[in-house]
C-alpha atoms as one frame of an Amber mdcrd trajectory, in Angstrom:
protein
  78.597  81.525 108.393  79.591  79.657 111.521  83.157  78.492 112.072  82.084
  74.979 111.134  80.507  76.273 107.908  83.797  77.974 107.045  85.791  74.818
 107.793  83.414  72.593 105.831  83.503  74.975 102.852  87.294  74.963 102.998
  87.341  71.157 102.960  85.029  71.096  99.938  87.247  73.645  98.180  90.314
  71.562  99.053  88.744  68.501  97.464  87.960  70.452  94.296  91.489  71.865
  94.144  92.907  68.352  93.706  91.864  68.454  90.043  92.732  72.077  89.179
  95.428  72.352  86.516  98.658  74.314  86.786  97.461  76.602  84.011  94.300
  77.472  85.926  96.267  78.234  89.092  98.482  80.546  87.065  95.463  82.382
  85.672  94.138  82.973  89.189  97.489  84.269  90.416  97.820  86.685  87.514
  94.291  87.893  88.135  95.091  88.444  91.824  98.003  90.688  90.874  95.795
  92.648  88.470  93.191  93.312  91.157  95.828  94.229  93.742  97.204  96.799
  91.291  93.726  98.116  90.509  92.811  98.448  94.183  96.176  99.660  95.459
  94.952 103.105  96.480  91.993 101.685  98.411  94.153  99.077 100.140  96.763
 101.664 101.141  93.997 103.937 102.451  92.648 101.082 104.574  96.173 100.483
 105.867  96.599 104.152 106.765  93.383 103.992 108.774  94.669 100.904 110.599
  97.992 102.613 111.324  96.285 105.742 112.630  94.172 103.671 115.009  97.201
 101.587 116.019  99.277 104.684 116.780  96.719 105.666 119.397  97.142 102.237
 120.983 100.955 102.556 120.916 100.784 105.999 122.546  98.518 104.561 125.229
 100.914 101.683 125.859  98.440  99.042 124.718 100.292  98.036 121.528 104.015
  97.431 121.164 106.089  99.526 118.796 107.460  96.298 117.283 103.958  95.178
 116.318 103.176  98.620 114.948 106.223  98.497 112.660 104.946  95.260 111.138
 101.590  96.820 110.281 102.712  98.974 107.354 101.955  97.538 103.919 103.253
 100.395 101.767 106.849 100.942 102.881 109.127 103.828 101.991 108.214 105.046
  98.523 105.796 102.158  98.093 108.632  99.621  98.146 106.858  97.138 100.400
 103.698  97.040  98.263 105.799  96.637  95.126 107.586  93.709  96.775 104.197
  92.200  97.634 103.196  92.344  93.957 106.555  90.894  92.924 105.929  88.036
  95.328 102.768  87.090  93.414 104.768  86.899  90.181 107.492  84.905  91.873
 105.022  82.326  93.179 103.464  82.058  89.737 106.873  81.316  88.202 107.711
  78.505  90.620 107.183  75.091  88.996 103.993  73.488  90.259 105.076  70.619
  92.519 101.661  68.937  92.716 101.607  65.596  90.954 105.386  65.273  90.734
 106.811  61.830  91.423 109.580  61.728  94.055 109.988  57.932  94.186 109.015
  55.180  91.753 109.455  51.462  92.303 108.381  48.313  90.465 107.299  45.817
  93.106 106.514  43.189  90.510 105.445  42.915  86.905 102.344  45.129  86.558
 102.691  46.340  90.164 104.188  49.847  90.239 104.434  52.150  93.265 104.788
  55.946  93.063 105.273  58.554  95.784 103.445  61.643  94.520 103.470  65.213
  95.845 100.031  66.437  96.932  98.549  69.372  98.893  98.314  69.282 102.686
  94.593  70.120 102.387  93.107  72.867 104.578  95.460  75.315 106.280  94.417
  77.648 109.099  96.762  80.649 109.233  96.682  82.960 112.260  98.864  86.038
 112.273  99.440  89.391 113.971  99.979  92.643 112.060 101.845  92.044 108.762
  98.760  92.226 106.529 100.859  91.196 103.517 100.593  87.685 104.957  97.061
  87.578 103.502  98.501  87.776  99.988 101.559  85.626 100.690  99.584  82.725
 102.092  96.723  82.990  99.625  99.103  82.789  96.656 101.104  79.899  98.068
  97.915  78.049  98.959  96.522  78.513  95.462  99.757  77.413  93.798  99.991
  74.306  95.999  96.305  73.377  95.688  95.406  74.043  99.332  92.421  75.817
 100.825  93.309  78.550 103.326  91.422  80.053 106.255  93.036  83.313 107.384
  92.745  85.194 110.670  94.698  88.417 111.060  95.175  90.651 114.069  92.520
  93.201 114.953  95.089  95.996 114.508  95.056  95.297 110.718  91.345  94.542
 110.285  90.692  97.071 107.512  93.797  96.149 105.529  93.216  92.423 105.888
  89.634  92.735 104.692  90.590  94.931 101.745  93.222  92.419 100.646  90.906
  89.444 101.179  88.137  91.151  99.180  90.579  91.758  96.343  91.713  88.111
  96.309  88.187  86.712  96.465  87.099  89.061  93.661  90.059  87.898  91.583
  89.142  84.239  92.090  85.474  84.871  91.261  86.337  86.766  88.051  88.897
  84.308  86.696  87.434  82.573  83.608  86.601  78.881  83.783  89.137  76.494
  82.311  87.840  73.401  80.512  84.508  73.913  82.220  86.037  73.982  85.707
  85.525  76.988  87.978  88.258  77.638  90.520  86.596  77.188  93.956  85.694
  80.595  95.393  86.013  79.316  98.969  89.664  78.397  98.421  90.604  81.491
 100.456  88.425  82.602 103.370  88.875  85.115 106.184  87.536  84.903 109.743
  87.628  87.802 112.157  86.865  86.772 115.735  88.755  84.949 118.470  85.755
  82.710 119.103  85.914  81.470 115.516  89.583  80.615 115.946  88.960  78.737
 119.179  86.308  76.696 117.388  88.491  76.049 114.341  91.361  74.837 116.523
  89.065  71.959 117.591  88.145  70.987 114.019  90.835  68.495 113.146  88.183
  66.759 111.048  88.393  69.620 108.547  91.660  71.487 109.222  94.955  69.736
 108.426  97.596  72.285 109.442  97.743  75.409 111.622 100.317  78.088 110.809
 100.677  80.796 113.487 102.727  83.893 112.683 103.228  86.376 115.483 104.285
  86.765 119.070 105.633  84.095 121.363 102.390  84.149 123.343 100.263  83.671
 120.213 102.284  80.698 118.986 102.471  79.074 122.423  98.718  79.479 122.910
  97.990  77.757 119.609 100.494  74.968 120.193  98.898  74.267 123.585  95.274
  74.407 122.428  94.929  72.202 119.363  95.362  68.612 118.224  96.048  69.827
 114.694  99.723  69.844 113.613 101.304  73.308 113.999 103.987  74.687 111.680
 105.904  77.678 113.010 108.196  79.046 115.668 107.554  80.763 118.972 110.843
  82.687 119.218 113.365  84.258 116.884 116.485  84.274 119.042 119.275  84.409
 116.472 122.980  84.634 117.333 126.025  85.783 115.417 129.429  84.525 116.547
 132.633  86.478 115.834 135.385  83.869 115.673 139.047  84.559 116.430 139.824
  84.964 112.719 136.812  87.125 111.860 137.453  89.828 109.266 136.705  93.212
 110.855 135.024  94.823 107.845 132.880  91.772 107.156 131.926  91.606 110.829
 130.913  95.266 110.995 128.769  95.093 107.881 127.130  91.769 108.703 126.363
  92.486 112.371 124.958  95.968 111.731 122.768  94.573 108.957 121.651  91.613
 111.085 120.645  93.890 113.963 119.394  97.103 112.371 117.903  96.393 108.935
 114.631  95.243 110.540 114.981  94.834 114.326 111.408  93.565 114.741 111.950
  90.635 112.371 112.328  87.107 113.727 115.620  86.723 111.815 117.242  89.753
 113.424 120.362  88.932 115.481 119.648  89.258 119.200 122.906  87.872 120.635
 126.489  88.602 119.608 129.059  86.068 120.778 132.747  86.996 120.521 135.851
  84.832 120.833 138.107  86.195 123.586 140.934  86.622 121.062 138.709  88.905
 118.981 137.535  91.113 121.845 139.967  93.958 121.182 140.458  93.540 117.443
 136.922  92.804 116.246 134.389  93.482 119.006 135.499  97.065 119.601 135.020
  98.277 115.987 131.803  96.264 115.655 130.469  97.798 118.875 131.307 101.291
 117.623 129.422 100.573 114.403 126.416  99.305 116.351 126.389 102.361 118.605
 126.556 104.653 115.578 123.486 102.838 114.265 121.599 103.542 117.496 121.876
 100.086 119.049 121.965  99.608 122.818 124.550  97.006 123.833 123.831  94.694
 126.771 127.374  93.504 127.510 128.535  90.808 129.891 131.330  91.705 132.336
 134.172  90.696 130.010 132.695  92.534 127.038 132.079  95.624 129.182 135.695
  95.593 130.322 137.018  95.246 126.768 134.836  98.085 125.538 135.640 100.345
 128.497 139.376  99.818 127.985 138.940 100.954 124.362 136.938 103.974 125.458
 133.631 102.568 124.244 131.196 103.252 127.059 128.252 105.412 127.969 124.508
 105.159 128.292 124.126 102.858 125.285 126.414 100.227 126.812 124.742  98.568
 129.791 125.439  95.530 131.932 123.796  92.374 130.658 121.719  90.209 132.946
 121.189  86.467 132.661 117.788  87.140 131.091 119.360  89.061 128.191 120.735
  85.833 126.737 117.782  83.981 125.292 115.715  87.162 124.995 114.084  88.374
 121.768 114.334  92.184 121.852 112.675  92.924 118.474 114.252  96.366 118.843
 117.616  98.127 118.609 119.146  96.138 121.452 121.713  93.345 121.372 123.246
  91.096 124.040 127.023  90.620 123.843 128.976  87.798 125.449 132.662  86.876
 125.240 133.446  83.156 125.019 136.724  81.276 125.205 136.298  78.911 122.271
 134.288  77.934 119.221 132.718  75.059 121.151 131.740  77.427 123.962 129.940
  79.615 121.403 128.154  76.601 119.959 127.117  75.411 123.415 125.810  78.894
 124.249 123.719  78.986 121.063 122.309  75.504 121.584 121.418  76.368 125.178
 119.919  79.838 124.643 118.854  80.001 121.001 115.507  79.131 119.454 116.774
  76.889 116.621 115.937  79.594 114.074 119.092  80.973 112.389 122.656  81.448
 113.635 125.787  82.726 111.927 129.560  82.515 112.287 131.942  85.207 111.028
 135.349  83.627 110.409 138.101  83.168 107.846 138.714  79.646 109.131 136.862
  77.145 106.926 137.286  74.306 109.401 135.757  76.413 112.180 132.860  77.385
 109.910 132.090  73.798 108.947 132.313  72.630 112.571 129.905  75.411 113.587
 127.454  74.579 110.808 127.409  70.886 111.702 127.049  71.339 115.456 124.642
  74.262 115.815 121.084  72.928 116.069 119.164  75.478 113.999 117.048  75.615
 110.868 119.638  77.913 109.276 123.397  78.078 109.878 125.373  80.733 107.977
 129.021  81.465 107.300 129.965  85.119 106.783 126.393  86.206 106.081 123.663
  88.082 107.940 120.946  86.154 109.753 118.494  88.416 107.929 118.842  86.181
 104.874 116.513  83.681 106.593 113.526  84.585 104.468 111.507  82.812 101.815
 111.711  85.706  99.349 115.507  85.905  99.708 115.775  82.128  99.325 113.949
  82.379  96.015 110.774  80.725  97.295 108.678  83.623  95.954 107.345  84.199
  99.431 106.928  82.121 102.568 104.208  80.707 104.753 106.441  81.309 107.753
 109.621  80.115 109.403 109.486  76.721 111.050 111.810  75.518 113.778 109.981
  72.176 113.822 111.737  69.004 112.790 108.883  67.783 110.629 108.093  68.063
 106.925 109.183  71.731 106.718 112.024  73.563 108.486 113.385  77.095 108.181
 111.738  79.559 105.794 108.942  77.433 104.373 107.660  78.218 100.926 105.599
  76.100  98.607 107.040  72.813  99.885 105.777  73.646 103.380 102.227  73.301
 102.050 102.802  69.960 100.350 103.011  66.389 101.524 102.794  63.164  99.525
 100.668  60.120  98.916 101.421  56.719  97.409  99.898  55.541  94.131  99.963
  51.784  93.556  98.993  50.411  90.138  98.305  46.658  90.093  96.692  44.014
  87.966  94.817  41.763  90.394  97.643  40.993  92.842  97.061  40.157  96.510
  99.546  40.632  99.328  99.631  36.884 100.045 100.933  36.232  96.540 104.374
  37.343  97.763 106.717  35.911 100.351 108.701  32.749 101.028 107.279  29.281
 100.534 105.241  27.196  98.083 103.301  29.260  95.571 104.920  32.498  96.741
 107.057  34.827  94.680 109.629  37.448  95.730 109.202  41.148  95.154 111.283
  42.739  92.396 111.755  46.090  94.189 113.314  47.678  91.109 113.624  51.470
  91.100 112.088  53.207  88.094 114.269  56.143  86.880 112.645  59.387  87.999
 113.505  61.192  84.780 111.100  58.828  83.028 108.127  59.433  85.342 108.689
  62.680  87.303 105.784  64.568  85.683 103.586  61.518  85.098 100.714  62.852
  87.262 101.118  66.628  86.829  97.939  68.267  85.517
């Protein structure tokens, strides 16, 4: 199939999905989990082959270690694969939003207007490594009634194909419901860069592009398509230790935010410290980071505070201007001392990526000021930036993290794949029947209680 054939088939599948019931979507999702369980050994074997080939590329310096870490689908003791399966169940349990009414208004007698949740349509998802994205996106697309075209990185080709084959087999072997067959082309996979370049020009068929990967990948897509793009190019997250920060909370939160998954986009890359907390909080936090194997890139004031406390050595280095606003995706962190809460906020707004930022403080007023003023998709008080995740938010899984200020922001789950349309039910009215003057009548504009009509159009 050509790229246009794939796009056209996706559009046809999207049109068919408009009339698929919630029960049928649930059957498909349960069948996907069954097949993923049945084929687990084969999928893991494909992943091991991908990892073996990728390790050669890492050793040769052609593939980053951060990208390699994202390639694994099994995890320690199979934990990651188990989480993947749990994600399918979680998506299945989420109430189906399609057809729900979010606004209802009576314009006049026998003239009722409804704003109704509907699918976006056709979503093109382009990602690097992280083969579990195939399952995440496929399940969210199915639940939300969207068709998905998936393109993974070449480093995960075998795993991606094994997962896609399992999903397509599950769709094909799900029994018909009320004579309706779930469209087999609802989830498709493409494999070449040329296909992607062609698809990025097909705004006639594709409604939304979701890139998940490196800064260069996201920037390339944003600069080479007319199709709306949902995503983020950088994950430059900051944690600020306020003057009243609790030492034990700070140690636990910062170590978690930096070390639990350094390659993740929600990992803390910059640590800002109030000058009054330099000796009391920064020093023990720095020791904890060093014990965890983190290299500290400290500005001059932070270096001086650490040196005075005897915290120095090869893992504490002088920060450069480029360290602030840099996404390490590794066990490195930039540290800067600031003189006030507002200075920390200004630093974040100037150097951050509008992803997720946190404040550690016992001062509620300072926390609320921080959360109002920091321009980010997520702002946290006394919690790790690593919570910025669709699974942790209870979304089941996520299509990605968006720093856009559009219909979806932050970890985007099911709602990121939905939009709305307006239903208007009349009885012969014309627009010129309403207005001011002879023979005209005013609109009623009476809100209809949502609890009476919320599920009016849910299948």
